[in-house]
Amino acid sequence: MTHSSPHANSPSPQRVPVVVIGAGPAGLTVGNILRAASIDCVVLEAESRKFIEQRPRAGVIEEWAVRGLEQRGLAGNLLERAQRHTMCEFRFGGRGHRFPYTELTGHHHFVYPQPLLVTDLVREYADVRGGDIRFGVRDVRLHNTDTDRPSVSYLCPETGRRQLIHCDFVAGCDGARGVTRSALPPERTRIARHDYGIGWLALLAEAPPSSDCVLFGVHPHGFAGHMARSPEVTRYYLQCPPGDDPENWSHERVWTELRQRLAAADAPPLTEGRLLEKRVLDMHDYVVEPMVSGRLFLAGDAAHLTAPIAAKGMNLALHDAFLLGDSLAAHLTKGDDSGLDGYSEACLRRVWDYQEFSQWLSDVYHGTASGDPYRAGTTLARLRRLFASPAAAAAFAEQYLGTAAQF
Ligand code: RFL
């Protein structure tokens, strides 16, 4: 909500060119780009530094996104430590079918846990580039974002007092549960939503990966996924009813289902381990159009949610952040408005392309468990085509890796 009167009781309202709300991959990347251009900004984060540096989430990063981080001096640790993945494997009909996308395209995926990337980005922003970041802020409010004199206020965790910051721009990078999206005027904003009607039990297992590549099990019981996170930890997914209670999934039930849904002749047994995380994600998407109103620019999950079906969310957050950071820097240092003017449209072209791919992939993952023999038949035809038709394989690889020349 845009409040016209901040009611600040801060002794000295501050002024900076940009206030960034949220210290996820999007907000921290924007902040780092601004600091590299010697532009002052303040990043406001609701959680503690320790919390955001440990919050487990994404792992798969596309090559173009890593190059984008590298160009901005943000990929040092990642390039040293991340695993490179060159193929994935679909398991269906009791067999494994390897899809060697690097052989087909020359491109690969990086696997680097999101908490490590966030740790790198915070360190670079706060400790190396001298950026101002305030953790544990409460009740962030936006004021006058439709004027050229916006401001942001928040409750300071130490004093409990409301602090006010005047700025030229607000970057809304506060994720799916943030407050900035609701500051867009409803009469000029469209929110497109899609609900898959499917749940995924997201698991982190204290167990080494059971394969050298990502596994997608397409099984009549439902989808199962296997993704390495580190030599010691593996992420697994199990399709389940939306809203299911994680407590319905005992250790025994989880591993029995994973073994069945990821079964393949000649594949070694899964390496089992303690379950460190067990939560149900309801698969849904939304896209906010436009991602801008006045001086408020949204980036990442604040503007669009992509269910983790195709592992695209953090990649899109980084794409937005590159465009927003660069455009703000061009405006503030050179008076060049072209980037900011075209920002929303440029982001949304990739966003919609990735949304469409997620929907396509959802049909593949969930079709055989739909209970509908017609959908099961077409799902298996799609899967077989990936391995029989070079044209279908090339199209899939391009979308899976996000390598299209244009969106
Ligand atoms: P984030 O990471 O949610 O960061 C937003 C930050 O804003 C803070 N915040 C506030 N701060 C101040 N005031 C407020 N009122 C605030 N409200 C919130 C939050 O504490 C947080 O620190 O959003 P950002 O930067 O847009 O990044 C998006 C990504 O985090 C997200 O898209 C990915 O995690 C999605 N995702 C994946 N994406 C990939 O590209 N590849 C993957 O392999 C992948 N795997 C996943 C995923 C998401 C998952 N979950 C939990 C939904 C796997 C999972 C299980």
Short mmCIF file of C-alpha atoms and ligand atoms in Angstrom, two decimals:
data_model
loop_
_atom_site.label_atom_id
_atom_site.label_comp_id
_atom_site.label_asym_id
_atom_site.label_seq_id
_atom_site.Cartn_x
_atom_site.Cartn_y
_atom_site.Cartn_z
CA MET A 1 0.00 0.00 0.00
CA THR A 2 1.24 3.51 -0.75
CA HIS A 3 0.89 5.66 2.35
CA SER A 4 1.06 9.38 1.74
CA SER A 5 2.02 10.21 5.30
CA PRO A 6 4.93 8.24 6.72
CA HIS A 7 4.48 9.46 10.33
CA ALA A 8 8.18 9.11 10.89
CA ASN A 9 9.57 9.77 14.33
CA SER A 10 13.12 9.31 13.12
CA PRO A 11 15.29 12.21 14.24
CA SER A 12 16.98 12.64 10.87
CA PRO A 13 15.35 11.29 7.74
CA GLN A 14 17.98 10.03 5.38
CA ARG A 15 18.26 10.51 1.63
CA VAL A 16 19.76 8.01 -0.86
CA PRO A 17 19.17 7.51 -4.58
CA VAL A 18 17.79 3.95 -4.22
CA VAL A 19 16.15 1.93 -1.46
CA VAL A 20 16.17 -1.83 -2.15
CA ILE A 21 13.64 -3.88 -0.19
CA GLY A 22 14.69 -7.50 0.30
CA ALA A 23 18.12 -9.15 0.44
CA GLY A 24 17.52 -12.21 -1.73
CA PRO A 25 19.39 -12.88 -4.97
CA ALA A 26 17.48 -10.06 -6.74
CA GLY A 27 17.93 -7.30 -4.14
CA LEU A 28 21.56 -8.11 -3.37
CA THR A 29 22.46 -8.18 -7.06
CA VAL A 30 20.81 -4.79 -7.63
CA GLY A 31 22.62 -3.42 -4.58
CA ASN A 32 25.98 -4.73 -5.77
CA ILE A 33 25.55 -3.24 -9.25
CA LEU A 34 24.69 0.15 -7.74
CA ARG A 35 27.66 0.08 -5.37
CA ALA A 36 30.00 -0.82 -8.26
CA ALA A 37 28.77 2.37 -9.96
CA SER A 38 29.40 4.31 -6.70
CA ILE A 39 25.67 4.91 -6.21
CA ASP A 40 24.47 4.95 -2.61
CA CYS A 41 21.61 2.71 -1.65
CA VAL A 42 20.11 1.09 1.41
CA VAL A 43 19.02 -2.55 1.43
CA LEU A 44 16.26 -3.32 3.95
CA GLU A 45 15.85 -6.97 4.97
CA ALA A 46 13.24 -8.38 7.36
CA GLU A 47 15.34 -11.36 8.46
CA SER A 48 18.79 -11.62 10.07
CA ARG A 49 22.01 -12.06 8.09
CA LYS A 50 22.46 -15.56 9.53
CA PHE A 51 18.94 -16.55 8.50
CA ILE A 52 19.25 -15.49 4.87
CA GLU A 53 22.69 -17.08 4.60
CA GLN A 54 21.22 -20.45 5.60
CA ARG A 55 17.76 -20.49 3.98
CA PRO A 56 17.77 -23.51 1.67
CA ARG A 57 16.10 -23.10 -1.72
CA ALA A 58 17.40 -23.12 -5.27
CA GLY A 59 20.44 -24.84 -6.64
CA VAL A 60 20.31 -24.87 -10.42
CA ILE A 61 21.69 -21.75 -12.11
CA GLU A 62 21.74 -21.27 -15.85
CA GLU A 63 24.99 -20.53 -17.62
CA TRP A 64 23.95 -17.09 -18.93
CA ALA A 65 23.03 -16.08 -15.36
CA VAL A 66 26.45 -17.13 -14.08
CA ARG A 67 28.10 -15.15 -16.89
CA GLY A 68 25.96 -12.17 -15.91
CA LEU A 69 27.17 -12.45 -12.31
CA GLU A 70 30.75 -12.90 -13.52
CA GLN A 71 30.61 -9.73 -15.68
CA ARG A 72 29.58 -7.82 -12.56
CA GLY A 73 32.34 -9.30 -10.40
CA LEU A 74 29.93 -11.49 -8.42
CA ALA A 75 30.80 -15.06 -9.42
CA GLY A 76 34.29 -15.63 -7.92
CA ASN A 77 33.35 -18.34 -5.40
CA LEU A 78 30.65 -19.77 -7.59
CA LEU A 79 33.01 -20.42 -10.50
CA GLU A 80 35.50 -22.02 -8.15
CA ARG A 81 33.08 -24.24 -6.24
CA ALA A 82 29.94 -24.91 -8.30
CA GLN A 83 29.42 -28.25 -9.95
CA ARG A 84 28.86 -28.26 -13.72
CA HIS A 85 25.99 -30.44 -14.89
CA THR A 86 25.96 -31.68 -18.46
CA MET A 87 22.97 -34.02 -18.55
CA CYS A 88 19.76 -35.02 -16.84
CA GLU A 89 18.01 -38.36 -16.72
CA PHE A 90 14.32 -39.17 -17.09
CA ARG A 91 13.21 -42.38 -15.47
CA PHE A 92 10.02 -43.93 -16.80
CA GLY A 93 8.79 -47.40 -17.66
CA GLY A 94 11.38 -48.87 -15.28
CA ARG A 95 14.33 -47.51 -17.31
CA GLY A 96 16.67 -44.55 -17.18
CA HIS A 97 16.96 -42.32 -20.26
CA ARG A 98 19.90 -39.91 -20.19
CA PHE A 99 19.51 -36.56 -21.91
CA PRO A 100 23.02 -35.19 -22.66
CA TYR A 101 22.20 -31.53 -23.16
CA THR A 102 25.79 -30.29 -23.17
CA GLU A 103 26.65 -32.72 -25.94
CA LEU A 104 23.71 -31.31 -27.91
CA THR A 105 24.22 -27.60 -27.24
CA GLY A 106 27.68 -26.96 -25.76
CA HIS A 107 25.97 -25.38 -22.72
CA HIS A 108 25.70 -26.64 -19.15
CA HIS A 109 24.03 -25.88 -15.82
CA PHE A 110 25.79 -24.79 -12.64
CA VAL A 111 24.71 -26.27 -9.33
CA TYR A 112 25.41 -23.89 -6.44
CA PRO A 113 23.10 -23.76 -3.42
CA GLN A 114 21.20 -20.47 -3.09
CA PRO A 115 22.40 -19.87 0.52
CA LEU A 116 26.00 -19.90 -0.73
CA LEU A 117 25.18 -17.41 -3.48
CA VAL A 118 23.35 -15.17 -0.99
CA THR A 119 26.33 -15.40 1.40
CA ASP A 120 28.70 -14.35 -1.42
CA LEU A 121 26.42 -11.48 -2.49
CA VAL A 122 25.97 -10.12 1.07
CA ARG A 123 29.69 -10.27 1.73
CA GLU A 124 30.51 -8.48 -1.50
CA TYR A 125 27.83 -5.81 -0.96
CA ALA A 126 28.36 -5.09 2.74
CA ASP A 127 31.97 -6.04 3.47
CA VAL A 128 33.73 -5.34 0.15
CA ARG A 129 31.71 -2.63 -1.60
CA GLY A 130 30.74 -0.88 1.65
CA GLY A 131 26.98 -1.08 1.06
CA ASP A 132 24.42 -0.12 3.73
CA ILE A 133 22.22 -3.10 4.67
CA ARG A 134 19.80 -3.17 7.61
CA PHE A 135 18.64 -6.53 8.89
CA GLY A 136 15.58 -7.37 10.98
CA VAL A 137 13.59 -4.35 9.84
CA ARG A 138 9.86 -4.45 10.65
CA ASP A 139 6.73 -3.08 8.99
CA VAL A 140 8.29 -1.65 5.83
CA ARG A 141 6.01 0.93 4.19
CA LEU A 142 6.25 2.68 0.85
CA HIS A 143 5.21 6.31 0.45
CA ASN A 144 4.49 8.44 -2.62
CA THR A 145 6.00 5.98 -5.10
CA ASP A 146 3.88 7.50 -7.86
CA THR A 147 5.62 10.85 -7.39
CA ASP A 148 9.26 11.73 -8.06
CA ARG A 149 9.85 12.06 -4.31
CA PRO A 150 9.17 8.58 -2.92
CA SER A 151 10.23 7.42 0.50
CA VAL A 152 10.34 4.23 2.51
CA SER A 153 9.90 3.84 6.24
CA TYR A 154 10.37 0.92 8.62
CA LEU A 155 10.52 0.11 12.29
CA CYS A 156 14.07 -0.13 13.53
CA PRO A 157 14.56 -3.44 15.40
CA GLU A 158 16.86 -1.88 18.02
CA THR A 159 14.87 1.22 18.96
CA GLY A 160 11.37 0.30 17.80
CA ARG A 161 11.20 3.75 16.18
CA ARG A 162 10.05 4.40 12.63
CA GLN A 163 12.90 5.43 10.36
CA LEU A 164 12.31 7.32 7.13
CA ILE A 165 14.47 7.24 4.01
CA HIS A 166 13.82 9.60 1.09
CA CYS A 167 14.94 8.30 -2.28
CA ASP A 168 14.58 8.60 -6.05
CA PHE A 169 13.72 4.95 -6.69
CA VAL A 170 12.44 1.94 -4.79
CA ALA A 171 13.48 -1.55 -5.90
CA GLY A 172 10.88 -4.05 -4.68
CA CYS A 173 12.86 -7.28 -4.31
CA ASP A 174 11.03 -8.72 -1.30
CA GLY A 175 9.96 -12.04 -2.79
CA ALA A 176 6.59 -13.76 -2.96
CA ARG A 177 5.50 -12.74 0.56
CA GLY A 178 6.74 -9.18 0.52
CA VAL A 179 4.88 -5.90 0.73
CA THR A 180 6.01 -4.01 -2.37
CA ARG A 181 3.70 -5.80 -4.83
CA SER A 182 0.66 -4.45 -2.99
CA ALA A 183 1.91 -0.87 -3.52
CA LEU A 184 1.18 -1.18 -7.25
CA PRO A 185 -2.11 0.54 -8.16
CA PRO A 186 -4.72 -2.22 -8.71
CA GLU A 187 -6.42 -0.29 -11.52
CA ARG A 188 -3.21 -0.28 -13.59
CA THR A 189 -1.86 -3.70 -12.62
CA ARG A 190 -2.80 -7.13 -13.89
CA ILE A 191 -1.91 -10.24 -11.92
CA ALA A 192 -2.15 -13.44 -13.98
CA ARG A 193 -2.32 -16.57 -11.83
CA HIS A 194 -2.06 -20.28 -12.50
CA ASP A 195 -2.65 -23.09 -10.03
CA TYR A 196 -1.41 -26.55 -11.03
CA GLY A 197 -3.56 -28.26 -8.38
CA ILE A 198 -0.48 -30.27 -7.42
CA GLY A 199 1.77 -30.39 -4.36
CA TRP A 200 5.42 -31.31 -4.07
CA LEU A 201 6.95 -32.60 -0.88
CA ALA A 202 10.33 -30.81 -0.91
CA LEU A 203 12.99 -32.76 0.96
CA LEU A 204 16.60 -32.16 1.84
CA ALA A 205 18.38 -35.38 2.73
CA GLU A 206 21.64 -35.68 4.59
CA ALA A 207 22.85 -38.12 1.97
CA PRO A 208 25.29 -37.91 -0.91
CA PRO A 209 23.70 -37.71 -4.36
CA SER A 210 22.72 -41.09 -5.78
CA SER A 211 23.52 -40.16 -9.36
CA ASP A 212 25.94 -37.86 -11.14
CA CYS A 213 23.02 -35.98 -12.68
CA VAL A 214 19.55 -34.66 -11.99
CA LEU A 215 16.88 -37.39 -12.06
CA PHE A 216 13.23 -36.92 -13.02
CA GLY A 217 11.03 -39.91 -12.16
CA VAL A 218 7.77 -39.98 -14.13
CA HIS A 219 5.74 -42.70 -12.45
CA PRO A 220 2.07 -43.67 -12.06
CA HIS A 221 2.38 -42.87 -8.31
CA GLY A 222 3.52 -39.34 -9.18
CA PHE A 223 6.63 -37.34 -9.98
CA ALA A 224 9.89 -37.74 -8.07
CA GLY A 225 13.02 -35.61 -8.46
CA HIS A 226 16.64 -35.97 -7.36
CA MET A 227 19.04 -33.01 -7.44
CA ALA A 228 22.53 -32.85 -5.99
CA ARG A 229 23.10 -29.86 -3.73
CA SER A 230 26.55 -30.74 -2.36
CA PRO A 231 28.63 -33.90 -1.84
CA GLU A 232 26.78 -34.35 1.50
CA VAL A 233 23.25 -33.10 0.79
CA THR A 234 20.68 -34.03 -1.86
CA ARG A 235 17.35 -32.41 -2.68
CA TYR A 236 14.46 -34.75 -3.45
CA TYR A 237 10.90 -34.00 -4.48
CA LEU A 238 7.80 -36.19 -4.30
CA GLN A 239 4.52 -35.20 -5.91
CA CYS A 240 1.74 -35.21 -3.29
CA PRO A 241 -1.76 -33.76 -2.92
CA PRO A 242 -1.71 -29.95 -2.57
CA GLY A 243 -1.91 -28.89 1.06
CA ASP A 244 -0.75 -32.33 2.25
CA ASP A 245 0.68 -32.47 5.77
CA PRO A 246 4.43 -33.23 5.77
CA GLU A 247 3.78 -35.33 8.88
CA ASN A 248 1.92 -37.79 6.61
CA TRP A 249 5.34 -38.57 5.14
CA SER A 250 7.38 -40.69 7.53
CA HIS A 251 11.03 -41.44 6.83
CA GLU A 252 10.00 -44.96 5.69
CA ARG A 253 7.23 -43.74 3.39
CA VAL A 254 9.49 -41.10 1.80
CA TRP A 255 12.26 -43.54 0.96
CA THR A 256 9.86 -46.27 -0.22
CA GLU A 257 8.19 -43.86 -2.64
CA LEU A 258 11.50 -42.41 -3.83
CA ARG A 259 12.84 -45.91 -4.50
CA GLN A 260 9.72 -46.84 -6.48
CA ARG A 261 9.33 -43.63 -8.45
CA LEU A 262 13.04 -43.38 -9.32
CA ALA A 263 13.46 -47.08 -10.09
CA ALA A 264 15.48 -47.97 -13.20
CA ALA A 265 17.02 -51.24 -14.31
CA ASP A 266 20.76 -51.36 -13.53
CA ALA A 267 20.65 -48.12 -11.50
CA PRO A 268 22.41 -48.33 -8.12
CA PRO A 269 20.11 -48.07 -5.07
CA LEU A 270 19.44 -44.60 -3.65
CA THR A 271 21.74 -43.56 -0.82
CA GLU A 272 19.39 -42.88 2.08
CA GLY A 273 19.90 -40.39 4.89
CA ARG A 274 18.25 -38.27 7.55
CA LEU A 275 15.64 -35.81 6.23
CA LEU A 276 16.80 -32.29 7.13
CA GLU A 277 13.84 -30.49 5.55
CA LYS A 278 10.36 -31.71 4.73
CA ARG A 279 7.79 -29.22 3.48
CA VAL A 280 4.87 -29.23 1.08
CA LEU A 281 4.93 -26.68 -1.74
CA ASP A 282 1.69 -26.03 -3.60
CA MET A 283 2.55 -25.53 -7.25
CA HIS A 284 1.31 -22.18 -8.46
CA ASP A 285 2.54 -19.25 -10.53
CA TYR A 286 1.74 -15.58 -10.89
CA VAL A 287 2.94 -12.78 -13.14
CA VAL A 288 2.48 -9.08 -12.36
CA GLU A 289 2.16 -6.76 -15.37
CA PRO A 290 3.61 -4.21 -15.60
CA MET A 291 6.37 -4.70 -13.02
CA VAL A 292 6.66 -0.93 -12.56
CA SER A 293 4.59 1.91 -11.22
CA GLY A 294 6.08 5.39 -11.01
CA ARG A 295 9.34 5.12 -9.07
CA LEU A 296 8.70 1.58 -7.84
CA PHE A 297 10.34 -1.24 -9.82
CA LEU A 298 9.71 -4.86 -8.84
CA ALA A 299 12.24 -7.63 -9.47
CA GLY A 300 12.30 -11.40 -8.89
CA ASP A 301 9.63 -13.32 -6.99
CA ALA A 302 8.02 -10.05 -5.90
CA ALA A 303 6.87 -9.67 -9.52
CA HIS A 304 6.51 -13.26 -10.70
CA LEU A 305 6.46 -16.65 -9.10
CA THR A 306 7.46 -19.74 -11.04
CA ALA A 307 6.72 -23.02 -9.27
CA PRO A 308 10.04 -24.90 -8.85
CA ILE A 309 8.95 -27.38 -11.56
CA ALA A 310 11.58 -26.16 -14.03
CA ALA A 311 14.05 -24.59 -11.53
CA LYS A 312 13.66 -21.14 -13.09
CA GLY A 313 12.75 -18.72 -10.27
CA MET A 314 16.20 -17.62 -9.15
CA ASN A 315 17.36 -17.38 -12.75
CA LEU A 316 14.52 -14.98 -13.52
CA ALA A 317 15.28 -13.02 -10.34
CA LEU A 318 18.88 -12.57 -11.53
CA HIS A 319 17.77 -11.59 -15.04
CA ASP A 320 15.51 -8.85 -13.62
CA ALA A 321 18.25 -7.70 -11.25
CA PHE A 322 20.84 -7.34 -14.02
CA LEU A 323 18.41 -5.25 -16.07
CA LEU A 324 17.24 -3.16 -13.12
CA GLY A 325 20.69 -2.57 -11.64
CA ASP A 326 22.18 -1.61 -15.00
CA SER A 327 19.20 0.60 -15.90
CA LEU A 328 19.23 2.45 -12.57
CA ALA A 329 22.99 2.96 -12.87
CA ALA A 330 22.62 4.28 -16.45
CA HIS A 331 19.89 6.69 -15.34
CA LEU A 332 21.64 7.90 -12.20
CA THR A 333 25.12 8.29 -13.69
CA LYS A 334 24.38 9.27 -17.32
CA GLY A 335 20.73 10.34 -17.41
CA ASP A 336 20.04 7.48 -19.84
CA ASP A 337 16.39 6.42 -19.39
CA SER A 338 16.15 3.77 -22.09
CA GLY A 339 16.75 0.82 -19.75
CA LEU A 340 14.21 1.93 -17.16
CA ASP A 341 11.62 2.68 -19.85
CA GLY A 342 11.88 -0.80 -21.35
CA TYR A 343 12.51 -2.64 -18.08
CA SER A 344 9.16 -4.34 -17.48
CA GLU A 345 8.72 -5.48 -21.07
CA ALA A 346 12.27 -6.83 -21.30
CA CYS A 347 11.83 -8.85 -18.08
CA LEU A 348 8.40 -10.15 -18.95
CA ARG A 349 9.40 -11.66 -22.29
CA ARG A 350 11.72 -14.14 -20.53
CA VAL A 351 9.26 -14.55 -17.65
CA TRP A 352 6.42 -15.66 -19.93
CA ASP A 353 8.69 -17.94 -21.92
CA TYR A 354 9.79 -19.69 -18.72
CA GLN A 355 6.20 -19.86 -17.47
CA GLU A 356 5.18 -21.65 -20.66
CA PHE A 357 8.06 -24.11 -20.28
CA SER A 358 7.08 -24.82 -16.66
CA GLN A 359 3.56 -25.59 -17.75
CA TRP A 360 4.81 -27.92 -20.51
CA LEU A 361 7.14 -29.67 -18.09
CA SER A 362 4.39 -29.97 -15.50
CA ASP A 363 2.31 -31.95 -17.99
CA VAL A 364 5.28 -34.27 -18.57
CA TYR A 365 6.02 -34.76 -14.85
CA HIS A 366 2.46 -35.21 -13.67
CA GLY A 367 0.60 -36.70 -16.67
CA THR A 368 1.15 -40.38 -15.92
CA ALA A 369 -0.16 -39.97 -12.35
CA SER A 370 -3.26 -38.02 -13.40
CA GLY A 371 -5.46 -41.11 -13.37
CA ASP A 372 -6.46 -40.24 -16.94
CA PRO A 373 -5.18 -42.91 -19.38
CA TYR A 374 -5.38 -40.43 -22.26
CA ARG A 375 -3.04 -37.95 -20.51
CA ALA A 376 -0.77 -40.80 -19.48
CA GLY A 377 -0.51 -41.89 -23.13
CA THR A 378 0.30 -38.43 -24.47
CA THR A 379 2.83 -37.85 -21.66
CA LEU A 380 4.77 -40.96 -22.57
CA ALA A 381 4.63 -40.01 -26.26
CA ARG A 382 6.18 -36.63 -25.39
CA LEU A 383 8.91 -38.30 -23.39
CA ARG A 384 9.72 -40.83 -26.11
CA ARG A 385 9.86 -38.02 -28.69
CA LEU A 386 12.63 -36.30 -26.69
CA PHE A 387 14.81 -39.35 -27.25
CA ALA A 388 13.68 -40.16 -30.80
CA SER A 389 13.60 -36.74 -32.49
CA PRO A 390 16.70 -34.51 -32.66
CA ALA A 391 14.45 -31.50 -33.34
CA ALA A 392 12.39 -32.18 -30.18
CA ALA A 393 15.59 -32.73 -28.19
CA ALA A 394 17.11 -29.44 -29.41
CA ALA A 395 13.94 -27.51 -28.54
CA PHE A 396 13.81 -29.03 -25.05
CA ALA A 397 17.51 -28.34 -24.41
CA GLU A 398 17.15 -24.71 -25.44
CA GLN A 399 14.27 -24.16 -23.02
CA TYR A 400 15.78 -26.20 -20.22
CA LEU A 401 19.01 -24.18 -20.40
CA GLY A 402 17.38 -20.83 -21.23
CA THR A 403 19.70 -20.35 -24.19
CA ALA A 404 17.30 -18.89 -26.79
CA ALA A 405 18.97 -16.01 -28.61
CA GLN A 406 15.86 -13.90 -28.18
CA PHE A 407 12.71 -13.97 -26.08
P1 RFL B 1 13.75 -14.07 -2.19
O1 RFL B 1 14.91 -15.00 -2.33
O2 RFL B 1 12.49 -14.62 -1.62
O3 RFL B 1 14.25 -12.82 -1.35
C1 RFL B 1 13.34 -11.87 -0.86
C2 RFL B 1 13.91 -11.29 0.42
O4 RFL B 1 13.03 -10.26 0.90
C3 RFL B 1 12.86 -10.41 2.31
N1 RFL B 1 11.57 -9.80 2.67
C4 RFL B 1 11.47 -8.57 3.20
N2 RFL B 1 12.41 -7.67 3.53
C5 RFL B 1 11.97 -6.48 4.04
N3 RFL B 1 10.65 -6.19 4.22
C6 RFL B 1 9.69 -7.05 3.89
N4 RFL B 1 8.42 -6.76 4.09
C7 RFL B 1 10.10 -8.32 3.35
N5 RFL B 1 9.42 -9.41 2.92
C8 RFL B 1 10.33 -10.28 2.51
C9 RFL B 1 12.92 -11.91 2.53
O5 RFL B 1 13.27 -12.25 3.87
C10 RFL B 1 14.00 -12.31 1.53
O6 RFL B 1 15.30 -12.29 2.10
O7 RFL B 1 13.35 -13.43 -3.62
P2 RFL B 1 14.25 -13.12 -4.92
O8 RFL B 1 15.48 -12.34 -4.57
O9 RFL B 1 13.30 -12.60 -5.91
O10 RFL B 1 14.79 -14.57 -5.39
C11 RFL B 1 13.88 -15.54 -5.87
C12 RFL B 1 14.41 -16.94 -5.54
O11 RFL B 1 14.68 -17.01 -4.17
C13 RFL B 1 13.40 -18.02 -5.95
O12 RFL B 1 12.85 -17.72 -7.20
C14 RFL B 1 14.06 -19.42 -6.04
O13 RFL B 1 14.44 -19.87 -4.76
C15 RFL B 1 13.10 -20.42 -6.69
N6 RFL B 1 13.67 -21.79 -6.73
C16 RFL B 1 14.58 -22.14 -7.69
N7 RFL B 1 14.97 -21.25 -8.63
C17 RFL B 1 15.92 -21.58 -9.55
O14 RFL B 1 16.24 -20.75 -10.42
N8 RFL B 1 16.53 -22.81 -9.54
C18 RFL B 1 16.21 -23.77 -8.61
O15 RFL B 1 16.81 -24.84 -8.59
C19 RFL B 1 15.17 -23.45 -7.66
N9 RFL B 1 14.81 -24.35 -6.70
C20 RFL B 1 13.30 -22.71 -5.72
C21 RFL B 1 13.90 -24.00 -5.74
C22 RFL B 1 12.36 -22.38 -4.72
C23 RFL B 1 12.02 -23.32 -3.76
N10 RFL B 1 11.06 -22.94 -2.78
C24 RFL B 1 11.34 -22.91 -1.39
C25 RFL B 1 9.85 -22.29 -3.21
C26 RFL B 1 13.55 -24.93 -4.79
C27 RFL B 1 12.60 -24.60 -3.79
C28 RFL B 1 12.25 -25.67 -2.78
#
